[in-house]
GROMACS .gro file of C-alpha atoms in nm:
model
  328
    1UNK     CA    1   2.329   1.333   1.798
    2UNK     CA    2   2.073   1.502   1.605
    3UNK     CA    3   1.936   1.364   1.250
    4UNK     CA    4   1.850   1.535   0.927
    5UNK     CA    5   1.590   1.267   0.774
    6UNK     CA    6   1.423   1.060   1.090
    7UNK     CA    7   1.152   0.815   1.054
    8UNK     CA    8   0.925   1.092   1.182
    9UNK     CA    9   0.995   1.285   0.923
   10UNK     CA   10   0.921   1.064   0.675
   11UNK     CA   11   0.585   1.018   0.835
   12UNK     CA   12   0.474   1.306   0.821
   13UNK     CA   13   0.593   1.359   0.449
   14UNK     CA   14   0.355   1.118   0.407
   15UNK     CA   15   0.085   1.254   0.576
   16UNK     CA   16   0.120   1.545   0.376
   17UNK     CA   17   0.093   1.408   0.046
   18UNK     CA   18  -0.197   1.213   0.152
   19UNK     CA   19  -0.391   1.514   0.274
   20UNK     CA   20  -0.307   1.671  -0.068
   21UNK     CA   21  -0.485   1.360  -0.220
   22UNK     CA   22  -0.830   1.423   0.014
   23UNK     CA   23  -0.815   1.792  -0.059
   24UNK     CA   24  -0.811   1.674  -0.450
   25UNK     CA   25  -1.053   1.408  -0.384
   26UNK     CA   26  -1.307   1.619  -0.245
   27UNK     CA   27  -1.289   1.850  -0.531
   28UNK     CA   28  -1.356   1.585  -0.778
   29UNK     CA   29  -1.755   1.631  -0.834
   30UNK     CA   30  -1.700   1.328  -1.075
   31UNK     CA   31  -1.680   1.077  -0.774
   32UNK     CA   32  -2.013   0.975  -0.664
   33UNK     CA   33  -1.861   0.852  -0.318
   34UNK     CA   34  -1.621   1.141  -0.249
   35UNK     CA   35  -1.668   1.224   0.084
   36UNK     CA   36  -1.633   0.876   0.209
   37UNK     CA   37  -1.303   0.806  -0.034
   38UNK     CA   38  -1.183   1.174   0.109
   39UNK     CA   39  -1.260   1.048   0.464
   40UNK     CA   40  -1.077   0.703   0.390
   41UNK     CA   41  -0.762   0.914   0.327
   42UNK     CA   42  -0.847   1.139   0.562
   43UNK     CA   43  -0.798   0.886   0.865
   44UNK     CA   44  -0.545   0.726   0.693
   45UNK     CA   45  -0.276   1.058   0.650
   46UNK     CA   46  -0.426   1.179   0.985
   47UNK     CA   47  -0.261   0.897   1.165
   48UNK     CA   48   0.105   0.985   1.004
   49UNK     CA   49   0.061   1.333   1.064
   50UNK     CA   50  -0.101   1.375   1.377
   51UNK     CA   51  -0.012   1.025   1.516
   52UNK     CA   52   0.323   1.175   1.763
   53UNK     CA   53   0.083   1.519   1.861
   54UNK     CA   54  -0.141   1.267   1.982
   55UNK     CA   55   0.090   1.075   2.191
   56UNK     CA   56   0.226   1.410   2.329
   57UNK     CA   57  -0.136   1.568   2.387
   58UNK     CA   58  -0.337   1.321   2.499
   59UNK     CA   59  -0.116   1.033   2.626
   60UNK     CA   60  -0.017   0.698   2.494
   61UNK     CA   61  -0.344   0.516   2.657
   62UNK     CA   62  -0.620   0.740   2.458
   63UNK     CA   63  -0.400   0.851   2.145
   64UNK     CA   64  -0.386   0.450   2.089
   65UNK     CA   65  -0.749   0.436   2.127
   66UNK     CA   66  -0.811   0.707   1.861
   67UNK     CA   67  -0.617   0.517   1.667
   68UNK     CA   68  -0.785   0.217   1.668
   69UNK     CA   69  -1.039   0.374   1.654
   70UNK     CA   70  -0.913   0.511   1.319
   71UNK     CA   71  -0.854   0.192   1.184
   72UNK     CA   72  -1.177   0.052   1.225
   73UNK     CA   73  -1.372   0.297   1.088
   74UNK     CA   74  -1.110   0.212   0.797
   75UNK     CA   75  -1.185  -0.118   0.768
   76UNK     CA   76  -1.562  -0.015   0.757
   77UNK     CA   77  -1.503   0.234   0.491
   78UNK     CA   78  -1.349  -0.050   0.259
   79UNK     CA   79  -1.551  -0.330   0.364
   80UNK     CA   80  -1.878  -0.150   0.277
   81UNK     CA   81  -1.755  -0.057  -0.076
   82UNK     CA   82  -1.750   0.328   0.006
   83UNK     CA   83  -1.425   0.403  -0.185
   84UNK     CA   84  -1.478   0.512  -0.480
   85UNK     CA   85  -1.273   0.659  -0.800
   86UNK     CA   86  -1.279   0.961  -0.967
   87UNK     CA   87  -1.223   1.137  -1.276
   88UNK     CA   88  -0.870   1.211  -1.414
   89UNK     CA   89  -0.729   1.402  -1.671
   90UNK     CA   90  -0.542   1.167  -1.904
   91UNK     CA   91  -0.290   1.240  -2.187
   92UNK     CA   92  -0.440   1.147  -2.497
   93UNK     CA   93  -0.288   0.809  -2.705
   94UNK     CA   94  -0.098   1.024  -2.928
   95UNK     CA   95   0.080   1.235  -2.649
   96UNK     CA   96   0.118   0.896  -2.504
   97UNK     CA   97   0.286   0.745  -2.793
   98UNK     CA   98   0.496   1.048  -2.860
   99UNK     CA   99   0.645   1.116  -2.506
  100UNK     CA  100   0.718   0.707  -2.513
  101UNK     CA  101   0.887   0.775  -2.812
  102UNK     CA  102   1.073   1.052  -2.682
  103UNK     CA  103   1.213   0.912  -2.342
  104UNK     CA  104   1.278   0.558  -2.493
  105UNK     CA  105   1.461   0.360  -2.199
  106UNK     CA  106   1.512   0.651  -1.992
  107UNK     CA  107   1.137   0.630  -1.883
  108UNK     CA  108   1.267   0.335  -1.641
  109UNK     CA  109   1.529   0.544  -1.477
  110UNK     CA  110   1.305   0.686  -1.180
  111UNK     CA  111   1.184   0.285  -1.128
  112UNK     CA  112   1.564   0.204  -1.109
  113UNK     CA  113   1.661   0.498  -0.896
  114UNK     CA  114   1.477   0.373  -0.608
  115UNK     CA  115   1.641   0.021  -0.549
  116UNK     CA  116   1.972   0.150  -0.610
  117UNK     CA  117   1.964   0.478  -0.374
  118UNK     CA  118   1.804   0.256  -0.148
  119UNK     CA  119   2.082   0.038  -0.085
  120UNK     CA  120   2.322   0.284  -0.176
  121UNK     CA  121   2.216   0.427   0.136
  122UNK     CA  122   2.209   0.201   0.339
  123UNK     CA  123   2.532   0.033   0.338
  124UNK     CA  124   2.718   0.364   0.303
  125UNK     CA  125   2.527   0.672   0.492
  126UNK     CA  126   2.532   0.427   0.823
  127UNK     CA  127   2.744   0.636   1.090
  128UNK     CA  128   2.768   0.912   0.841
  129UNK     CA  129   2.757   1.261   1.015
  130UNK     CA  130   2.779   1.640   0.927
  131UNK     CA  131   2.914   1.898   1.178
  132UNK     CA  132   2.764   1.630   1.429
  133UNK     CA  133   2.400   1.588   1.261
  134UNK     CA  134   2.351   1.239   1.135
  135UNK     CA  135   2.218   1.223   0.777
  136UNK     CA  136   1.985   0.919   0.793
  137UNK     CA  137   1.800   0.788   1.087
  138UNK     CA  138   2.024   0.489   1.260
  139UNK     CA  139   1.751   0.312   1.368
  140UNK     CA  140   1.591   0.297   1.013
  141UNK     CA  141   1.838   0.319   0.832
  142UNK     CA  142   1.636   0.163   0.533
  143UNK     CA  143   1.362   0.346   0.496
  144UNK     CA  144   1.485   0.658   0.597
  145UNK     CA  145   1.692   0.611   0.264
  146UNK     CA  146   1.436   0.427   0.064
  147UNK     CA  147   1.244   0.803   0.119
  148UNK     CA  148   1.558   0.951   0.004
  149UNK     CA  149   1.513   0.750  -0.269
  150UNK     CA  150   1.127   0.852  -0.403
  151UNK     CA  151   1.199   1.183  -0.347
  152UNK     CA  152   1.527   1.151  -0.606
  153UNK     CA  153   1.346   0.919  -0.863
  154UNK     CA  154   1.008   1.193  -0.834
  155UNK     CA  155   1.279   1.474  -0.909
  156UNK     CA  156   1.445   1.312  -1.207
  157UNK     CA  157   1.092   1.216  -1.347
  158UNK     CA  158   1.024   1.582  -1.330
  159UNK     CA  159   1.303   1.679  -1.529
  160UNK     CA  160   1.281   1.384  -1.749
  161UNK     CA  161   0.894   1.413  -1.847
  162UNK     CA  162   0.907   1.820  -1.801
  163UNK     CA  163   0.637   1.771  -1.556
  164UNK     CA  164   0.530   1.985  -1.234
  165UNK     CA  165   0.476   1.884  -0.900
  166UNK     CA  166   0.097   1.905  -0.917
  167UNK     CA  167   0.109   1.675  -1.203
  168UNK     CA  168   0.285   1.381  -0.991
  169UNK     CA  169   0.037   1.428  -0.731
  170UNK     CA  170  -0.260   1.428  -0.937
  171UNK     CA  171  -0.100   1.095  -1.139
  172UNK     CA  172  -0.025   0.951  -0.770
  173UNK     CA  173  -0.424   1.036  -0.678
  174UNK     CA  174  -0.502   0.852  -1.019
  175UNK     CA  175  -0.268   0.557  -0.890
  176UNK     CA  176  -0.404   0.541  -0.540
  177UNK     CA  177  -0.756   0.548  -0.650
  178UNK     CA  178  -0.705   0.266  -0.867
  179UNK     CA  179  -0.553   0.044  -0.633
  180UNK     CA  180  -0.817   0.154  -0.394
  181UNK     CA  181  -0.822   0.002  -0.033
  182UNK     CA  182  -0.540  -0.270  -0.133
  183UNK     CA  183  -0.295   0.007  -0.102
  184UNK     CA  184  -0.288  -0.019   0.271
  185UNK     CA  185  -0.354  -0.367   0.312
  186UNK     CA  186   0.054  -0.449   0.395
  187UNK     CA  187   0.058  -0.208   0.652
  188UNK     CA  188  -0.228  -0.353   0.850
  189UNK     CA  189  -0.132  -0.694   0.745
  190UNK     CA  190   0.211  -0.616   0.973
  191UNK     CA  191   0.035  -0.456   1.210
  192UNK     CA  192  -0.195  -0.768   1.216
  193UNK     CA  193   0.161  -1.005   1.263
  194UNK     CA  194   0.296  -0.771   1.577
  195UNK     CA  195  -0.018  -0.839   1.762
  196UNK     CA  196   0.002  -1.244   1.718
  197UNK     CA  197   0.385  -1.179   1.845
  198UNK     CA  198   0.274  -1.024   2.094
  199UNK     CA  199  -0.004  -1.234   2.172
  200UNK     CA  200   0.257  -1.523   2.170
  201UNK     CA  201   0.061  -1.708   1.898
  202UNK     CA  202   0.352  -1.908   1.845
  203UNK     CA  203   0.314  -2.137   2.222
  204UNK     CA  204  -0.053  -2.177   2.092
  205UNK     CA  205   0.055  -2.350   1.765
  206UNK     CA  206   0.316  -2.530   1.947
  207UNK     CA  207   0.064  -2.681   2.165
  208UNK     CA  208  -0.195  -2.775   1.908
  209UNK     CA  209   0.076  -2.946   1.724
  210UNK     CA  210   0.214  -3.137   1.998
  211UNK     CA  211  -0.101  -3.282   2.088
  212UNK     CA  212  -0.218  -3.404   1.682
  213UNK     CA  213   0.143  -3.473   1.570
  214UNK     CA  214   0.460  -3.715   1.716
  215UNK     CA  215   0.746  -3.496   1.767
  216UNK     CA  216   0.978  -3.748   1.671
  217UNK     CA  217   0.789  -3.745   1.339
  218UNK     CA  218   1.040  -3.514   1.158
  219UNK     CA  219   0.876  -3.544   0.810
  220UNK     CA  220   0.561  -3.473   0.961
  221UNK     CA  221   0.657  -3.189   1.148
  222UNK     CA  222   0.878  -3.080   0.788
  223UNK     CA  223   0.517  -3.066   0.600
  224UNK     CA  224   0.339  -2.863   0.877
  225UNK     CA  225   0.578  -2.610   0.916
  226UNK     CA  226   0.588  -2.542   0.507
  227UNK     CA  227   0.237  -2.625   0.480
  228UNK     CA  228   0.140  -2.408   0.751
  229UNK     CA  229   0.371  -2.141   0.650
  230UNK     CA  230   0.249  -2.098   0.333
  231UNK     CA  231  -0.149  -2.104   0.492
  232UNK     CA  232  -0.074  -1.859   0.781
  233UNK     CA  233   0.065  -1.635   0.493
  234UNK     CA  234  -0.241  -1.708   0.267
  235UNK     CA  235  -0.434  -1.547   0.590
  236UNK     CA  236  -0.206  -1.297   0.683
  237UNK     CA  237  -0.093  -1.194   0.346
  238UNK     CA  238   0.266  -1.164   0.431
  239UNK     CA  239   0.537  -1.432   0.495
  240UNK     CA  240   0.738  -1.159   0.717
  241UNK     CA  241   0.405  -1.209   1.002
  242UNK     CA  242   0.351  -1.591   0.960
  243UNK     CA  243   0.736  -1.636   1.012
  244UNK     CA  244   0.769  -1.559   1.385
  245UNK     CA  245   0.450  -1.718   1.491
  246UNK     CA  246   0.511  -2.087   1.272
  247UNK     CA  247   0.934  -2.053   1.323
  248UNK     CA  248   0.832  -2.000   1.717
  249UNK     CA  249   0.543  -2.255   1.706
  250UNK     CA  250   0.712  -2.540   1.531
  251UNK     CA  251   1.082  -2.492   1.364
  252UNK     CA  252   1.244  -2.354   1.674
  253UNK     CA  253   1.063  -2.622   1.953
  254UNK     CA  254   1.069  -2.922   1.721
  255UNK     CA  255   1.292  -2.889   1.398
  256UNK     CA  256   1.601  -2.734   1.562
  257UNK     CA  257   1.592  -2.833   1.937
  258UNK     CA  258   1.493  -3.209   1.910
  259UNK     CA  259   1.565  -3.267   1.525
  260UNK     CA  260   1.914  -3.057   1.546
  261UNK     CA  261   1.843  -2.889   1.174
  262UNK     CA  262   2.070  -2.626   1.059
  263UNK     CA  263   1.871  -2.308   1.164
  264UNK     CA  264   1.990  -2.087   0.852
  265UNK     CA  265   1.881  -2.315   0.586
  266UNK     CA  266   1.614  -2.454   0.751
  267UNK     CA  267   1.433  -2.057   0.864
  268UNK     CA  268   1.542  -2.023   0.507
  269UNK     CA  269   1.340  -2.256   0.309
  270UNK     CA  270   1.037  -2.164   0.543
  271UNK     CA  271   0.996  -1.814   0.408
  272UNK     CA  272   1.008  -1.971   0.066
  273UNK     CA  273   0.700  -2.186   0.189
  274UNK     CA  274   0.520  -1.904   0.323
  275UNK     CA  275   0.616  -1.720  -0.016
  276UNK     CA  276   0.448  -2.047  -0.200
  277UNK     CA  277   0.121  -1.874   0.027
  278UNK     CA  278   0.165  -1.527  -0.081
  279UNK     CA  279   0.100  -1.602  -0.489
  280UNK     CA  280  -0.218  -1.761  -0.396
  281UNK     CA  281  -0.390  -1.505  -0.170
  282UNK     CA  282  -0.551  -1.200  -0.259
  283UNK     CA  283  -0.421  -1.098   0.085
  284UNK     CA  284  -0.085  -1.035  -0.089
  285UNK     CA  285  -0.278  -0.702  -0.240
  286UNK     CA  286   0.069  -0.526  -0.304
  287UNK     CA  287   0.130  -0.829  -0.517
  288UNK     CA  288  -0.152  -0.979  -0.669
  289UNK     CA  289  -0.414  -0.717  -0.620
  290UNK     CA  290  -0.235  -0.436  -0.670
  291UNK     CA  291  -0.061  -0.543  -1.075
  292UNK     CA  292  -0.425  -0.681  -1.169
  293UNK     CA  293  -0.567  -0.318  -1.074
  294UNK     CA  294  -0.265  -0.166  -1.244
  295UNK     CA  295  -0.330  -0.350  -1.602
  296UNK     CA  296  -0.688  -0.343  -1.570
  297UNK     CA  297  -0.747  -0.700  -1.612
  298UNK     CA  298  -1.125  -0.794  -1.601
  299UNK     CA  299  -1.057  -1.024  -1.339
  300UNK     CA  300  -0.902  -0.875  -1.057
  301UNK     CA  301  -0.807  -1.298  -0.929
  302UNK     CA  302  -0.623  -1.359  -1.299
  303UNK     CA  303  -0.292  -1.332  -1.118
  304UNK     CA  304  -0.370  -1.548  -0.861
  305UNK     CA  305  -0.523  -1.804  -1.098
  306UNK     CA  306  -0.170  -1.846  -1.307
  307UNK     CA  307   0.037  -1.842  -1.027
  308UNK     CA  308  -0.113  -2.134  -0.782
  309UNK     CA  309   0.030  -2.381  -1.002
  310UNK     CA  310   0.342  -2.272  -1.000
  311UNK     CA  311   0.342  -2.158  -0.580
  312UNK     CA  312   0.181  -2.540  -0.533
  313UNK     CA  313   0.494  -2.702  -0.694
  314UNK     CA  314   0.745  -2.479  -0.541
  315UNK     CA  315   0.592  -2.538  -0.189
  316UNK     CA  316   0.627  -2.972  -0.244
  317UNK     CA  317   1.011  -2.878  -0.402
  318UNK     CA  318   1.041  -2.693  -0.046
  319UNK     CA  319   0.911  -2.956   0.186
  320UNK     CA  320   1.133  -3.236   0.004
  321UNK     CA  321   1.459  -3.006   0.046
  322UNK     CA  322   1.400  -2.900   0.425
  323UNK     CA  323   1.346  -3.287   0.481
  324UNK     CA  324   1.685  -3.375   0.276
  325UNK     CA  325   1.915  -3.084   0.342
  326UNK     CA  326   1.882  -2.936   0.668
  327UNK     CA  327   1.951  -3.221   0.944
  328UNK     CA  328   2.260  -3.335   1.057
   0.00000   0.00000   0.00000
């Protein structure tokens, strides 16, 4: 059956509001590093957009090499500091305080709309078909409806703020330009876990740990699974990659096959751990990177710095209750 809103789709939307964003930032004389913020975006929207004509074009073997090669020149961009910001037109403190004053509570109601039409989708457009086209994309299901969602909660800001659609894209330029590089950091970052999967990563840690730790050593091999959850994640910058490589490496070989643990809790209770990881690392950009850029705090680590007390205590709570709760 055919689809309305496939993952493709939402690709390329993508792609095309990103190339609106390069075709903005290379009119913005203001930013001294333009052209290489422009290119940045560039290669970035190029990949959503062009990524499939690629594939069909040029074949899998070459299109992936373009891509990589894509990605690297990425990284180079960022890593050398050539992404730059630019110059925005802002609403002055007055307008500020005035359309605040005028949209009260209802400012939040575009923020809301997209958890809630997420899921809303999800669990009720699956299977759901008209004159034989499928609404949402079966195979991602999620995010076909999480797009569903941003497009509803742009709409309603429109006709909430009396805005334009040039006026969310510039805002979403201003956004994107503040964040900087950190924006695509997750995306990579998974990218980054699919490779040690596929790599199997997860024999390799089972091997180093077999040879430095007993494997009848269960509170051992408790503390090096949450330990090493929350460190691969501090790396990696996501708990969803350090998860297959550390469950693989040590839960599934060790904690569930020769200590018999209850796999739910057990899995469970190691993505806490590697969550412990992800409020210490600026590698978690989306969440520790990202707000400090967002508030303009002076120090872009201040987040980090308040939470590691907190992540260090939850990460001993988590060891002690995998050791006590999770065995038979």
């Amino acid at each position: 059956m055919m689809t309305l809103i496939t993952i493709n789709r939402v690709y390329y939307l993508i792609g095309f509001v990103v190339m609106l964003l390069v075709v903005m930032t290379l009119r913005d004389r203001a930013n001294p590093k333009r052209f290489t913020t422009a290119l940045f975006w560039f290669l970035f929207g190029g990949i959503f957009l062009f990524g499939d004509l690629m594939v069909q074009e040029l074949g899998k073997s070459l299109a992936y090499r373009i891509i990589g090669g894509c990605v690297i020149a990425i990284a180079l961009l960022a890593g050398f500091g050539l992404v730059g910001k630019g110059h925005y037109k802002m609403a002055s403190d007055e307008e500020r305080v005035a359309s605040s004053n005028r949209l009260k509570n209802w400012l939040f109601l575009p923020a809301l709309m997209i958890p809630v039409v997420t899921v809303i989708g999800t669990l009720f457009l699956k299977g759901v078909s008209i004159g034989g086209v499928y609404l949402l994309d079966q195979k991602q299901l999620t995010l076909a409806a999480l797009c569903v969602a941003c497009v509803a909660a742009i709409l309603t800001g429109w006709w909430l703020t009396k805005g334009t659609p040039l006026h969310a894209i510039r805002q979403s330029r201003r956004l994107v330009d503040t964040i900087g590089w950190a924006v695509i950091l997750p995306q990579m970052l998974a990218m980054l876990g699919g490779v040690f999967v596929a790599a199997n990563t997860g024999d390799s840690v089972q091997k180093v740990v077999s040879l430095f730790v007993n494997p009848d050593s269960r509170f051992m091999l408790v503390v090096i699974y949450c330990v090493g959850m929350a460190l691969f994640t501090m790396i990696m910058g996501n708990a969803f990659a350090a998860f297959p490589v550390l469950s693989a490496g040590i839960a599934l070989p060790f904690l569930i096959n020769v200590h018999h643990g209850n796999p739910a809790p057990l899995l469970a209770i190691g993505m806490y751990a590697g969550y412990c990881g992800t409020l210490m690392t600026p590698m978690a950009a989306n969440f520790n990177i990202v707000p400090a850029a967002l508030l303009e705090l002076k120090d872009k680590y201040q987040v980090i710095k308040i939470q590691i007390p907190t992540a260090l205590t939850l990460l001993v709570v988590n060891v002690f209750l995998m050791y006590f709760l999770v065995f038979r």
